[in-house]
XYZ file of C-alpha atoms in Angstrom:
492
model
C 109.704 98.592 71.212
C 113.262 97.370 71.685
C 114.135 98.691 68.214
C 112.743 102.104 69.180
C 115.145 102.096 72.124
C 118.013 101.213 69.792
C 117.012 104.091 67.480
C 117.077 106.692 70.265
C 120.236 105.274 71.866
C 122.372 107.321 69.461
C 121.079 110.514 71.138
C 121.806 109.476 74.705
C 125.130 111.165 75.353
C 124.326 112.873 78.666
C 121.997 112.732 81.684
C 119.806 115.634 80.470
C 118.919 113.713 77.314
C 118.332 110.466 79.241
C 116.102 112.058 81.911
C 114.201 114.869 80.097
C 114.923 114.380 76.359
C 116.570 117.837 76.577
C 113.131 119.508 76.647
C 112.255 118.757 73.007
C 108.986 116.786 73.268
C 105.731 118.315 71.884
C 102.785 118.676 74.282
C 100.483 116.261 72.422
C 103.076 113.465 72.686
C 103.561 114.167 76.392
C 99.799 114.009 76.922
C 99.535 110.615 75.237
C 102.572 109.487 77.224
C 100.923 110.502 80.522
C 97.727 108.759 79.421
C 99.667 105.587 78.590
C 101.341 105.688 82.016
C 97.942 105.978 83.718
C 96.410 103.222 81.582
C 98.484 100.324 82.864
C 97.671 96.618 82.881
C 96.054 97.357 86.273
C 93.414 99.261 84.290
C 93.328 96.805 81.385
C 92.690 93.780 83.609
C 91.940 95.061 87.106
C 89.164 97.483 86.133
C 87.050 94.971 84.135
C 87.677 92.451 86.923
C 86.490 94.946 89.520
C 83.382 95.868 87.495
C 82.627 92.157 86.951
C 82.999 91.320 90.643
C 81.217 94.339 92.133
C 80.116 97.600 90.467
C 81.383 100.947 89.139
C 82.423 102.298 92.539
C 86.097 102.406 91.452
C 85.179 104.641 88.467
C 84.829 107.516 90.944
C 88.653 107.515 90.979
C 88.561 108.727 87.358
C 85.941 111.370 88.181
C 88.379 112.972 90.648
C 91.052 113.491 87.977
C 89.856 116.845 86.538
C 90.029 118.572 89.951
C 93.562 117.285 90.577
C 94.562 118.197 86.994
C 93.328 121.778 87.470
C 95.448 122.280 90.610
C 98.499 120.646 89.004
C 98.332 122.615 85.748
C 97.626 125.893 87.564
C 100.212 125.665 90.351
C 102.561 122.662 90.131
C 103.690 122.901 86.503
C 104.757 126.587 86.774
C 106.492 125.795 90.074
C 108.595 122.980 88.608
C 109.349 124.751 85.336
C 110.636 127.817 87.221
C 112.717 125.744 89.640
C 114.567 124.018 86.796
C 115.233 121.019 89.054
C 114.766 117.638 87.355
C 114.107 115.892 90.669
C 110.684 116.560 92.178
C 112.192 116.391 95.668
C 115.029 118.930 95.555
C 112.635 121.638 96.793
C 112.060 119.686 100.009
C 115.746 119.909 100.871
C 115.701 123.664 100.303
C 112.751 123.963 102.721
C 113.463 121.378 105.401
C 116.858 119.755 104.835
C 118.306 116.635 103.231
C 116.174 114.256 105.320
C 112.946 115.506 103.686
C 114.330 115.018 100.189
C 115.514 111.492 100.996
C 112.252 110.585 102.756
C 110.146 111.636 99.746
C 112.488 109.845 97.350
C 112.233 106.588 99.343
C 108.409 106.891 99.378
C 108.436 107.414 95.623
C 110.676 104.432 94.853
C 108.624 102.119 97.105
C 105.451 103.298 95.348
C 107.013 102.688 91.934
C 108.214 99.205 92.851
C 104.735 98.314 94.143
C 103.128 99.680 90.988
C 105.545 97.988 88.605
C 105.231 94.725 90.540
C 101.427 94.790 90.314
C 101.701 95.518 86.580
C 104.082 92.620 85.968
C 101.676 90.383 87.879
C 98.711 91.653 85.854
C 100.330 91.100 82.471
C 101.534 87.640 83.512
C 98.011 86.758 84.656
C 96.615 87.641 81.226
C 99.339 86.116 79.095
C 99.318 82.887 81.086
C 95.669 82.420 80.114
C 96.387 83.328 76.491
C 99.639 81.417 75.966
C 99.853 78.808 78.728
C 103.343 80.010 79.688
C 104.539 80.098 83.301
C 103.824 83.466 85.007
C 107.381 83.900 86.239
C 108.753 83.269 82.745
C 106.405 85.910 81.301
C 107.550 88.466 83.882
C 111.236 87.793 83.258
C 110.999 87.963 79.440
C 108.742 91.039 79.425
C 110.893 92.736 82.059
C 114.090 92.060 80.131
C 112.659 93.685 76.974
C 111.511 96.763 78.908
C 114.899 97.096 80.623
C 116.724 96.936 77.288
C 114.776 99.663 75.480
C 114.549 101.913 78.553
C 118.293 101.701 79.197
C 119.145 102.259 75.532
C 116.682 104.990 74.645
C 116.138 106.971 77.862
C 113.185 109.337 78.319
C 112.745 110.014 74.599
C 112.297 106.285 73.913
C 109.951 106.018 76.920
C 107.720 108.836 75.642
C 107.549 107.802 71.974
C 106.997 104.129 72.792
C 104.212 105.211 75.154
C 102.550 107.180 72.359
C 102.473 103.981 70.271
C 101.452 101.848 73.241
C 98.639 104.230 74.248
C 97.078 103.959 70.789
C 97.518 100.168 70.617
C 95.914 99.447 73.979
C 93.013 101.822 73.263
C 92.387 99.963 70.006
C 92.597 96.645 71.888
C 89.964 97.771 74.404
C 87.553 98.899 71.668
C 87.975 95.603 69.799
C 87.257 93.580 72.958
C 84.152 95.673 73.642
C 82.962 95.206 70.069
C 83.368 91.416 70.269
C 81.427 91.240 73.567
C 78.578 93.311 72.103
C 78.513 91.013 69.059
C 78.365 87.914 71.299
C 75.424 89.185 73.379
C 72.072 87.680 72.413
C 70.286 91.031 72.136
C 73.221 93.420 71.950
C 73.802 96.339 74.374
C 70.209 96.184 75.663
C 70.937 92.964 77.540
C 74.005 94.494 79.187
C 72.010 97.479 80.438
C 69.121 95.292 81.621
C 71.224 92.666 83.444
C 73.665 95.232 84.821
C 70.886 97.446 86.169
C 69.046 94.490 87.708
C 72.181 93.455 89.649
C 73.217 97.052 90.518
C 76.389 96.816 88.440
C 76.327 100.504 87.479
C 76.230 101.746 91.094
C 78.921 104.250 92.107
C 78.688 103.346 95.793
C 76.851 104.791 98.765
C 76.658 108.602 98.963
C 76.659 108.559 102.785
C 79.256 111.240 103.528
C 79.698 110.159 107.174
C 80.608 106.540 106.378
C 84.403 106.292 106.038
C 84.635 102.581 106.889
C 83.450 101.236 103.533
C 84.218 102.017 99.904
C 81.590 104.739 99.449
C 81.484 107.282 96.618
C 83.190 109.887 98.801
C 85.910 107.552 100.118
C 86.941 106.638 96.564
C 86.639 110.269 95.428
C 88.921 111.471 98.231
C 91.352 108.630 97.583
C 91.378 109.415 93.849
C 91.839 113.149 94.392
C 94.799 112.711 96.743
C 96.426 109.990 94.625
C 95.975 111.996 91.418
C 97.248 115.143 93.109
C 100.233 113.103 94.252
C 100.699 111.767 90.701
C 100.470 115.116 88.935
C 102.212 117.088 91.667
C 104.851 114.876 93.283
C 105.415 111.799 91.125
C 108.777 111.909 89.370
C 107.191 110.187 86.351
C 105.134 113.299 85.682
C 107.556 115.977 86.883
C 110.173 114.752 84.404
C 107.676 115.140 81.590
C 106.987 118.741 82.593
C 110.693 119.399 82.021
C 110.675 117.395 78.784
C 108.018 119.725 77.303
C 109.014 122.561 74.989
C 107.224 125.141 77.138
C 105.242 125.577 80.347
C 102.032 125.926 78.324
C 102.592 122.610 76.536
C 103.406 120.892 79.842
C 100.070 122.077 81.303
C 98.199 121.012 78.161
C 99.682 117.524 78.419
C 97.962 117.018 81.801
C 94.564 117.912 80.354
C 95.111 115.728 77.287
C 95.832 112.829 79.659
C 92.527 113.492 81.472
C 90.538 113.827 78.227
C 91.793 110.416 77.088
C 91.833 108.504 80.363
C 88.381 109.292 81.793
C 86.317 108.029 78.799
C 88.649 105.073 78.167
C 88.478 104.006 81.827
C 84.684 104.223 81.505
C 84.936 101.856 78.522
C 86.886 99.369 80.661
C 84.212 99.466 83.366
C 81.586 98.858 80.709
C 83.660 95.897 79.430
C 83.564 94.395 82.952
C 79.801 94.823 83.212
C 79.341 93.499 79.666
C 81.334 90.386 80.573
C 79.157 89.931 83.666
C 76.030 90.089 81.514
C 77.530 87.750 78.907
C 78.394 85.068 81.467
C 74.962 85.427 83.051
C 73.632 84.285 79.672
C 76.322 81.581 79.377
C 76.873 80.406 83.007
C 78.253 77.014 81.952
C 81.319 78.764 80.459
C 82.344 80.022 83.921
C 83.016 76.557 85.337
C 86.559 76.351 83.942
C 87.533 79.703 85.524
C 85.986 78.779 88.862
C 87.779 75.428 88.919
C 91.126 77.083 88.196
C 90.720 79.652 91.004
C 89.433 77.028 93.443
C 92.487 74.882 92.710
C 94.883 77.826 93.172
C 93.351 78.803 96.514
C 92.479 75.283 97.673
C 88.828 76.161 98.347
C 85.512 74.625 97.167
C 84.176 75.892 93.836
C 80.802 76.713 95.385
C 82.394 79.106 97.866
C 83.686 81.464 95.149
C 81.990 84.791 94.353
C 82.412 86.882 91.157
C 84.876 89.117 93.050
C 87.153 86.086 93.578
C 87.716 85.385 89.888
C 87.012 88.796 88.294
C 90.642 89.374 87.203
C 90.650 86.109 85.233
C 87.453 86.779 83.288
C 88.826 89.029 80.539
C 91.796 86.739 79.692
C 89.451 83.723 79.695
C 86.977 85.458 77.374
C 89.810 86.324 74.984
C 90.944 82.711 74.849
C 87.416 81.430 74.310
C 85.850 84.002 72.006
C 88.354 86.366 70.370
C 89.199 85.310 66.799
C 92.778 84.093 66.354
C 93.773 86.976 64.094
C 92.809 89.533 66.738
C 94.317 87.763 69.755
C 97.784 88.924 68.688
C 96.664 92.566 68.674
C 95.093 92.207 72.109
C 98.226 90.519 73.487
C 100.158 93.500 72.082
C 97.671 95.837 73.789
C 98.110 94.100 77.162
C 101.893 94.161 76.788
C 101.684 97.846 75.823
C 99.627 98.558 78.931
C 102.369 97.019 81.069
C 105.409 98.312 79.199
C 104.352 101.968 79.111
C 104.003 102.289 82.887
C 106.984 100.130 83.812
C 109.411 101.888 81.451
C 108.546 105.342 82.810
C 108.764 104.025 86.373
C 112.233 102.605 85.747
C 113.487 105.808 84.105
C 112.139 108.085 86.849
C 113.435 105.822 89.645
C 116.900 105.927 88.098
C 116.666 109.713 87.825
C 115.823 110.274 91.493
C 118.579 107.873 92.541
C 121.112 109.834 90.489
C 119.933 113.265 91.659
C 118.799 112.569 95.227
C 121.184 109.834 96.369
C 124.287 109.595 94.185
C 124.888 113.293 93.523
C 123.674 114.311 96.979
C 125.649 111.869 99.131
C 128.269 110.061 97.024
C 129.639 112.181 94.155
C 128.289 115.742 93.787
C 129.943 116.377 90.417
C 130.236 113.206 88.316
C 131.157 113.552 84.677
C 128.726 112.728 81.844
C 130.045 109.166 81.476
C 129.723 108.473 85.205
C 126.185 109.876 85.263
C 125.143 107.654 82.376
C 126.712 104.602 84.027
C 124.750 105.245 87.235
C 121.518 105.718 85.241
C 122.062 102.509 83.260
C 122.819 100.409 86.355
C 119.955 101.845 88.429
C 117.433 101.418 85.606
C 118.420 97.766 85.267
C 118.328 97.065 89.021
C 114.942 98.780 89.403
C 113.515 96.569 86.663
C 114.892 93.402 88.264
C 113.531 94.300 91.733
C 110.126 95.155 90.206
C 109.990 91.693 88.619
C 110.615 90.259 92.097
C 107.725 92.330 93.486
C 105.505 90.954 90.715
C 106.423 87.367 91.540
C 105.630 88.008 95.215
C 102.078 89.074 94.256
C 101.170 85.799 92.522
C 97.935 84.576 94.092
C 96.458 87.908 95.259
C 92.688 88.299 94.938
C 92.483 91.588 92.986
C 95.361 93.315 91.212
C 93.545 96.676 91.432
C 92.890 96.325 95.172
C 96.483 95.421 96.020
C 97.835 98.342 93.957
C 95.439 100.852 95.514
C 96.295 99.680 99.025
C 100.069 99.749 98.532
C 100.040 103.114 96.754
C 98.032 104.669 99.575
C 100.480 103.372 102.180
C 103.733 104.261 100.407
C 102.652 107.640 98.998
C 100.708 108.796 102.054
C 103.360 110.947 103.645
C 104.961 112.368 100.518
C 102.152 114.699 99.446
C 101.556 116.024 102.970
C 105.211 116.983 103.368
C 105.270 118.628 99.932
C 102.125 120.692 100.652
C 103.592 121.686 104.010
C 106.673 122.990 102.205
C 104.767 124.882 99.516
C 101.763 126.286 101.380
C 102.868 126.819 105.009
C 105.698 128.649 106.769
C 106.802 125.518 108.639
C 110.490 125.101 109.453
C 112.579 121.954 109.822
C 111.598 121.129 113.436
C 107.847 121.378 112.759
C 108.213 119.348 109.540
C 110.086 116.543 111.342
C 107.485 116.357 114.115
C 104.581 116.429 111.625
C 106.156 113.739 109.440
C 106.708 111.437 112.432
C 103.047 111.868 113.398
C 102.007 111.123 109.812
C 104.138 107.966 109.690
C 102.592 106.702 112.960
C 99.081 107.378 111.631
C 99.825 105.629 108.307
C 101.342 102.601 110.057
C 98.380 102.377 112.442
C 95.787 102.579 109.658
C 97.697 100.078 107.505
C 98.694 97.488 110.106
C 96.011 97.642 112.799
C 93.874 95.156 110.846
C 96.459 92.506 111.803
C 96.023 93.075 115.558
C 94.812 90.070 117.624
C 91.132 89.794 118.559
C 91.726 91.087 122.078
C 93.085 94.381 120.651
C 90.301 94.982 118.132
C 89.282 98.222 119.900
C 92.559 99.718 118.592
C 91.766 98.823 114.985
C 91.364 101.669 112.467
C 87.648 102.248 111.785
C 88.324 103.691 108.320
C 88.574 102.030 104.910
C 92.102 101.285 103.662
C 91.662 103.821 100.825
C 91.552 106.566 103.457
C 95.214 105.935 104.394
C 96.596 108.464 101.896
C 93.877 111.000 102.761
C 94.377 110.858 106.527
C 98.167 110.451 106.220
C 98.494 113.525 103.995
C 96.196 115.661 106.174
C 97.925 114.487 109.383
C 101.304 115.755 108.199
C 99.988 118.986 106.682
C 97.662 119.951 109.559
C 100.085 118.901 112.307
C 102.886 120.903 110.674
C 100.639 123.942 110.271
C 99.469 123.695 113.894
C 103.016 123.360 115.268
C 104.093 126.383 113.204
C 101.289 128.553 114.591
C 101.939 127.390 118.158
C 105.630 128.190 117.810
C 104.905 131.675 116.453
C 102.413 132.278 119.272
C 104.990 131.229 121.889
C 107.640 133.485 120.327
C 105.264 136.466 120.457
C 104.457 135.862 124.115
C-alpha cells in the first residue's frame, strides 16, 4: 500500500489532483472505493461480535441503505456536480453564512476522528490476539503506514488502494466463513438450528411506538439518517462524486457500493452467528477468552455474557483454528478494512481544512505549493490525532456500539442544517435559532444518561441511536416552522 502511494506521488502537483484525482476515476473503481470505506474494521470485527453477543438487529442498518442511496443518487450527486465545489459545506455558507459552513465542517471532522479512532482500536484488538503485540504499538505502526501513502499519493492512491483492499477483505471474510462451516459438526444445519433456537436471527421488535430500545424501526431510522448523511454530506463521498468522470458514473458508484455492502454485511452477521453455534458445540474453548476479558475489566468470569466478549471471538477463532498459511491473508484483510476507511478519512479531513478553514479565514489565494503543504501537514496531524482517539477507546465493550453512538452525536446537526438549506426557504436568523435548538436536543439526549438519580425524570426516554434522527428533525422542523412564522408575521 505504501508503494502504491509512492507510485501516485509523481502525479500530485496540485490540490485538485490530491483531493479529486482531477476527475479521472472510472465509476466501477469509485463504487469499490465507497464499499471499502463502508466496510471498515468496525464491520469486520464489530458486526460478528454483535451477532455473537445478541442477534441480527444491527443488520437493519444495511437494509436502510438502498433508500438513502436512491435519494443521494437522484438529488445529491447532481447538486454537487453542478456546484463544482470540492467541499461539501461551501453551499451552507452561500445559504446561511460562514458560521454554517464552519459548524458543519467541525461536525464532520469530529465524526471522522471518532470513526478513525474506533477503527484503529478495532484493528489493534484483532492483531493483538493474532500477533501478541501491544495495542498501542499496532496503532502507531499501522497509522504511520497509512499516513505515508495517503500523504504521498492523495485521492488517487486512496481510491486505488481501496479497490485492492475491498477485494482482499471480502476474500478474507469468505475464507473465515468457509473455515467455520468446515469446523461445524454437521455443517450449516447446526448453525441454523442453534441460531434459531437462541433467536440469533431476530431483527428486533417491530413495535413502532417503542423508541427506548433497539427495535427494528429505531435501527432502520438510525441507518437511514446516517446513510443519508454519509452519501449526502460526508466529505469522503462528496469528493468521490467530483473524482468521477461524469455525473452518471458518480451515481452508479453509490449503487455499486450498496450492491456489494449489503450482501457482504449479511455474510459478517452470519459469521457471528456461526461462531456462536461453533462455541456452543465447543464451550470449553471459550474459557481463555472469558478469562482475558474478566482480567481486563476486573470482574468475575461467571458474570460475563456473550455481549461482553463478542468483539474478541473472531480474533480468538483465527488464532485457534485458521491454518497458518491463511492467517497472513486474514491479517491483510483486517488491515485492509482499517486502512481503506482511515486513508479516505484523512484525505477528506485535510481537504475540508484547506477549503473551509485555511482558504476561508487565513489565506484565500495560496499558490499550488502552499496548498500542497497545508494538505500534507493536515493529513499527517489528522492521522496522529485519530491514533490518539483509538488509544482512548482501549477497554470499551463493543467497537460497533461506541462508533454508532459517537457518529449519531457528532453528525446529528449536520444533516438537519443541510436539508434546511436545500429544501426550505429559511434565512440566516431562522437557521441559527434552529441549529441552537438542535444542539440543545442532541446534548440532552446524549448526556442526560449521566444525570444523578434525583434528576432521572429529566433523562431522555429514547434509545441513543435516535440522537441523529431527533437532532436532524429538530433542526429541520424548527427552521421550517420559524420561516413560516416569520413570513406570516410579515404578511400581517
